[in-house]
Amino acid sequence: MKDNQTNRRNLLKSGVRGLLAAGIGAAAVGSALQKESEEMVWQLDPAKCIACGKCETECVLQESAVKCVHSHGMCGYCDLCTGFFKPDPRNLDTGAENQLCPTNAIERVFIEDPYFEYHINEELCTACGKCVKGCGAFGNGSLYLQVRHDRCLNCNDCAIAAQCPSQAFKRVPKSRPYILKEGH
Ligand code: SF4
Ligand code: SF4
Ligand code: SF4
């Protein structure tokens, strides 16, 4: 009789263990499937980008899906901004002849002496990368490029990725579609 009770208890215990294991297994499979089914999109890693200019010219869209973005948290609010001004500008003012950006896409706003704030007008930005290079050379690297997902077609094979000399493009989850610098 005692033997029968012990056997039943052991049977019940192993049954409960089996159910728990099955539950954990199902949860693991569920999360793997969820990961697998999560849509991926293209993004470029600003830490790898060397602002080569191909983001402007290689996108399948006539106007590139890549745009310049600005991390105000990293910016030095410099008067002599090397992302805004050409090297050796004639004057430190907003005259087109002094600006590095070929499309006047960067707006310079006076804050207080000697600080200025810089904003990107996305409609005008062509992703040429000139300001990114200028800011990276002598400034804080607060200007950088990102694929804008309100524009990108998420092509199977991104034409820019295929040409990028620094392998900066990669697939990222649609739920986290940007690779932002600190302070953004
Ligand atoms: S193609 Fe690559 S290196 Fe060139 S600007 Fe784009 S992300 Fe940067
Ligand atoms: S310099 Fe080029 S990348 Fe920078 S804001 Fe102007 S168009 Fe955009
Ligand atoms: S995925 Fe297509 S649309 Fe998007 S940046 Fe690349 S080439 Fe342009």
Coordinates of C-alpha atoms and ligand atoms in Angstrom, one line a residue:
M1 CA 0.0 0.0 0.0
K2 CA 2.8 2.4 1.1
D3 CA 4.7 1.5 -2.1
N4 CA 1.6 2.3 -4.2
Q5 CA 1.3 5.8 -2.6
T6 CA 5.1 6.5 -3.1
N7 CA 4.8 5.5 -6.8
R8 CA 1.8 7.8 -7.3
R9 CA 3.6 10.7 -5.6
N10 CA 6.7 10.2 -7.8
L11 CA 4.4 10.0 -10.9
L12 CA 2.7 13.3 -9.9
K13 CA 6.1 15.0 -9.3
S14 CA 7.5 13.9 -12.6
G15 CA 4.3 15.0 -14.3
V16 CA 4.5 18.5 -12.8
R17 CA 8.2 18.7 -13.8
G18 CA 7.3 17.7 -17.3
L19 CA 4.6 20.3 -17.6
L20 CA 6.9 23.0 -16.2
A21 CA 9.6 22.0 -18.7
A22 CA 7.1 22.1 -21.5
G23 CA 5.9 25.5 -20.4
I24 CA 9.4 26.9 -20.4
G25 CA 10.2 25.3 -23.7
A26 CA 7.0 26.8 -25.3
A27 CA 7.9 30.3 -23.9
A28 CA 11.5 30.0 -25.3
V29 CA 10.1 28.9 -28.7
G30 CA 7.5 31.7 -28.6
S31 CA 10.1 34.4 -27.9
A32 CA 12.4 33.0 -30.6
L33 CA 9.5 33.1 -33.1
Q34 CA 8.7 36.6 -32.1
K35 CA 12.3 37.6 -32.7
E36 CA 12.4 35.8 -36.0
S37 CA 9.1 37.5 -37.1
E38 CA 10.2 41.0 -36.1
E39 CA 10.6 43.2 -39.1
M40 CA 14.1 44.5 -39.8
V41 CA 15.0 47.8 -41.4
W42 CA 18.2 49.4 -42.7
Q43 CA 20.2 51.8 -40.6
L44 CA 23.7 53.2 -40.7
D45 CA 26.1 53.1 -37.7
P46 CA 27.4 56.7 -37.2
A47 CA 30.5 55.3 -35.4
K48 CA 31.5 53.6 -38.7
C49 CA 30.4 56.2 -41.2
I50 CA 33.2 58.2 -42.7
A51 CA 30.9 60.7 -44.5
C52 CA 32.1 59.5 -48.0
G53 CA 29.2 61.2 -49.9
K54 CA 27.6 58.0 -51.2
C55 CA 24.6 58.3 -49.0
E56 CA 23.7 61.3 -51.1
T57 CA 24.2 59.6 -54.5
E58 CA 23.5 55.9 -54.2
C59 CA 20.0 55.7 -52.7
V60 CA 17.4 54.4 -55.2
L61 CA 15.2 57.4 -54.3
Q62 CA 15.8 60.5 -56.3
E63 CA 16.1 62.4 -53.0
S64 CA 18.1 60.2 -50.6
A65 CA 16.3 58.6 -47.6
V66 CA 19.4 59.5 -45.5
K67 CA 19.5 62.9 -43.8
C68 CA 21.8 64.7 -41.4
V69 CA 20.6 64.8 -37.8
H70 CA 22.0 66.8 -34.9
S71 CA 22.7 65.7 -31.3
H72 CA 22.2 69.0 -29.4
G73 CA 23.4 67.2 -26.2
M74 CA 26.9 66.7 -27.8
C75 CA 27.1 70.1 -29.5
G76 CA 29.5 72.8 -28.3
Y77 CA 27.2 75.6 -29.6
C78 CA 30.4 77.0 -31.1
D79 CA 30.5 80.4 -32.8
L80 CA 33.1 79.0 -35.2
C81 CA 31.3 75.8 -36.0
T82 CA 33.4 73.6 -38.3
G83 CA 30.2 71.8 -39.5
F84 CA 28.6 75.1 -40.5
F85 CA 31.5 77.2 -41.9
K86 CA 33.8 76.6 -44.7
P87 CA 37.5 76.5 -43.6
D88 CA 38.7 80.1 -43.5
P89 CA 35.3 81.8 -44.0
R90 CA 35.3 85.4 -45.1
N91 CA 33.0 86.3 -42.2
L92 CA 31.4 84.4 -39.3
D93 CA 27.9 85.1 -40.5
T94 CA 25.2 83.2 -42.4
G95 CA 26.3 84.5 -45.9
A96 CA 26.0 81.5 -48.3
E97 CA 29.6 82.1 -49.4
N98 CA 30.7 81.2 -45.8
Q99 CA 28.7 78.0 -45.4
L100 CA 29.9 74.5 -45.9
C101 CA 26.5 73.1 -46.6
P102 CA 25.8 73.4 -50.4
T103 CA 22.0 73.7 -49.9
N104 CA 21.9 76.1 -46.8
A105 CA 20.2 73.3 -44.9
I106 CA 21.8 74.2 -41.6
E107 CA 20.1 77.0 -39.6
R108 CA 22.3 79.0 -37.2
V109 CA 20.5 80.7 -34.3
F110 CA 22.2 83.1 -31.8
I111 CA 21.6 82.0 -28.2
E112 CA 23.9 84.2 -26.1
D113 CA 27.4 85.5 -26.6
P114 CA 29.3 83.4 -27.8
Y115 CA 26.9 80.6 -28.3
F116 CA 24.9 79.6 -31.4
E117 CA 22.4 76.7 -31.9
Y118 CA 22.4 74.7 -35.2
H119 CA 19.3 73.0 -36.7
I120 CA 19.0 70.9 -39.8
N121 CA 16.3 71.7 -42.3
E122 CA 15.6 68.1 -43.5
E123 CA 13.8 69.2 -46.6
L124 CA 17.0 70.9 -47.9
C125 CA 19.5 68.3 -46.7
T126 CA 20.8 66.0 -49.4
A127 CA 23.0 63.8 -47.1
C128 CA 26.2 65.0 -48.8
G129 CA 28.0 64.5 -45.4
K130 CA 30.1 67.7 -45.7
C131 CA 28.9 69.1 -42.4
V132 CA 29.4 65.6 -40.8
K133 CA 33.0 65.6 -41.9
G134 CA 33.6 69.2 -40.8
C135 CA 32.0 68.7 -37.4
G136 CA 33.9 65.4 -36.9
A137 CA 37.3 66.9 -37.9
F138 CA 37.4 69.7 -35.3
G139 CA 34.1 69.7 -33.4
N140 CA 32.3 67.2 -31.2
G141 CA 30.8 65.0 -33.9
S142 CA 27.3 66.1 -33.1
L143 CA 26.2 66.2 -36.7
Y144 CA 25.8 62.7 -38.2
L145 CA 23.7 60.8 -40.8
Q146 CA 20.7 58.5 -40.3
V147 CA 18.3 56.7 -42.6
R148 CA 15.0 58.4 -42.1
H149 CA 12.3 55.7 -41.9
D150 CA 9.5 58.0 -43.1
R151 CA 11.3 58.1 -46.4
C152 CA 13.2 54.8 -46.8
L153 CA 11.6 52.1 -48.9
N154 CA 13.4 49.4 -46.9
C155 CA 14.7 47.7 -50.1
N156 CA 15.7 44.1 -49.7
D157 CA 19.2 45.1 -50.8
C158 CA 19.9 48.6 -49.9
A159 CA 21.8 50.3 -52.8
I160 CA 23.8 52.5 -50.4
A161 CA 24.8 49.6 -48.2
A162 CA 26.2 47.8 -51.2
Q163 CA 28.4 50.8 -52.0
C164 CA 29.3 51.9 -48.4
P165 CA 33.1 51.8 -48.1
S166 CA 33.0 51.3 -44.3
Q167 CA 30.2 48.7 -44.0
A168 CA 28.3 51.1 -41.8
F169 CA 24.9 49.8 -42.9
K170 CA 23.1 47.0 -41.1
R171 CA 19.7 45.6 -40.3
V172 CA 18.1 46.7 -37.1
P173 CA 14.7 45.9 -35.5
K174 CA 11.9 48.1 -36.7
S175 CA 11.0 48.8 -33.1
R176 CA 14.5 50.4 -32.6
P177 CA 15.1 51.9 -36.0
Y178 CA 17.7 54.6 -35.2
I179 CA 21.3 54.4 -33.9
L180 CA 21.5 57.6 -32.1
K181 CA 24.5 59.3 -30.5
E182 CA 24.5 60.2 -26.8
G183 CA 22.5 63.3 -25.9
H184 CA 20.1 62.9 -28.8
Ligands
SF4_1 S1 28.0 55.3 -47.7 FE1 28.7 54.6 -45.7 S2 30.5 55.9 -45.2 FE2 29.5 56.8 -46.9 S3 28.2 58.4 -46.0 FE3 26.9 56.6 -46.2 S4 27.1 55.5 -44.3 FE4 28.8 57.0 -44.4
SF4_2 S1 26.2 69.7 -45.5 FE1 25.2 68.0 -46.6 S2 24.7 66.5 -45.0 FE2 25.1 68.5 -44.0 S3 23.1 69.5 -43.8 FE3 24.0 70.2 -45.7 S4 23.2 68.8 -47.3 FE4 22.9 67.8 -45.3
SF4_3 S1 16.9 50.8 -48.3 FE1 16.5 51.7 -50.4 S2 15.4 53.6 -50.0 FE2 16.3 53.0 -48.0 S3 18.3 54.1 -47.9 FE3 18.7 52.1 -48.9 S4 18.5 52.4 -51.1 FE4 17.6 54.2 -50.0

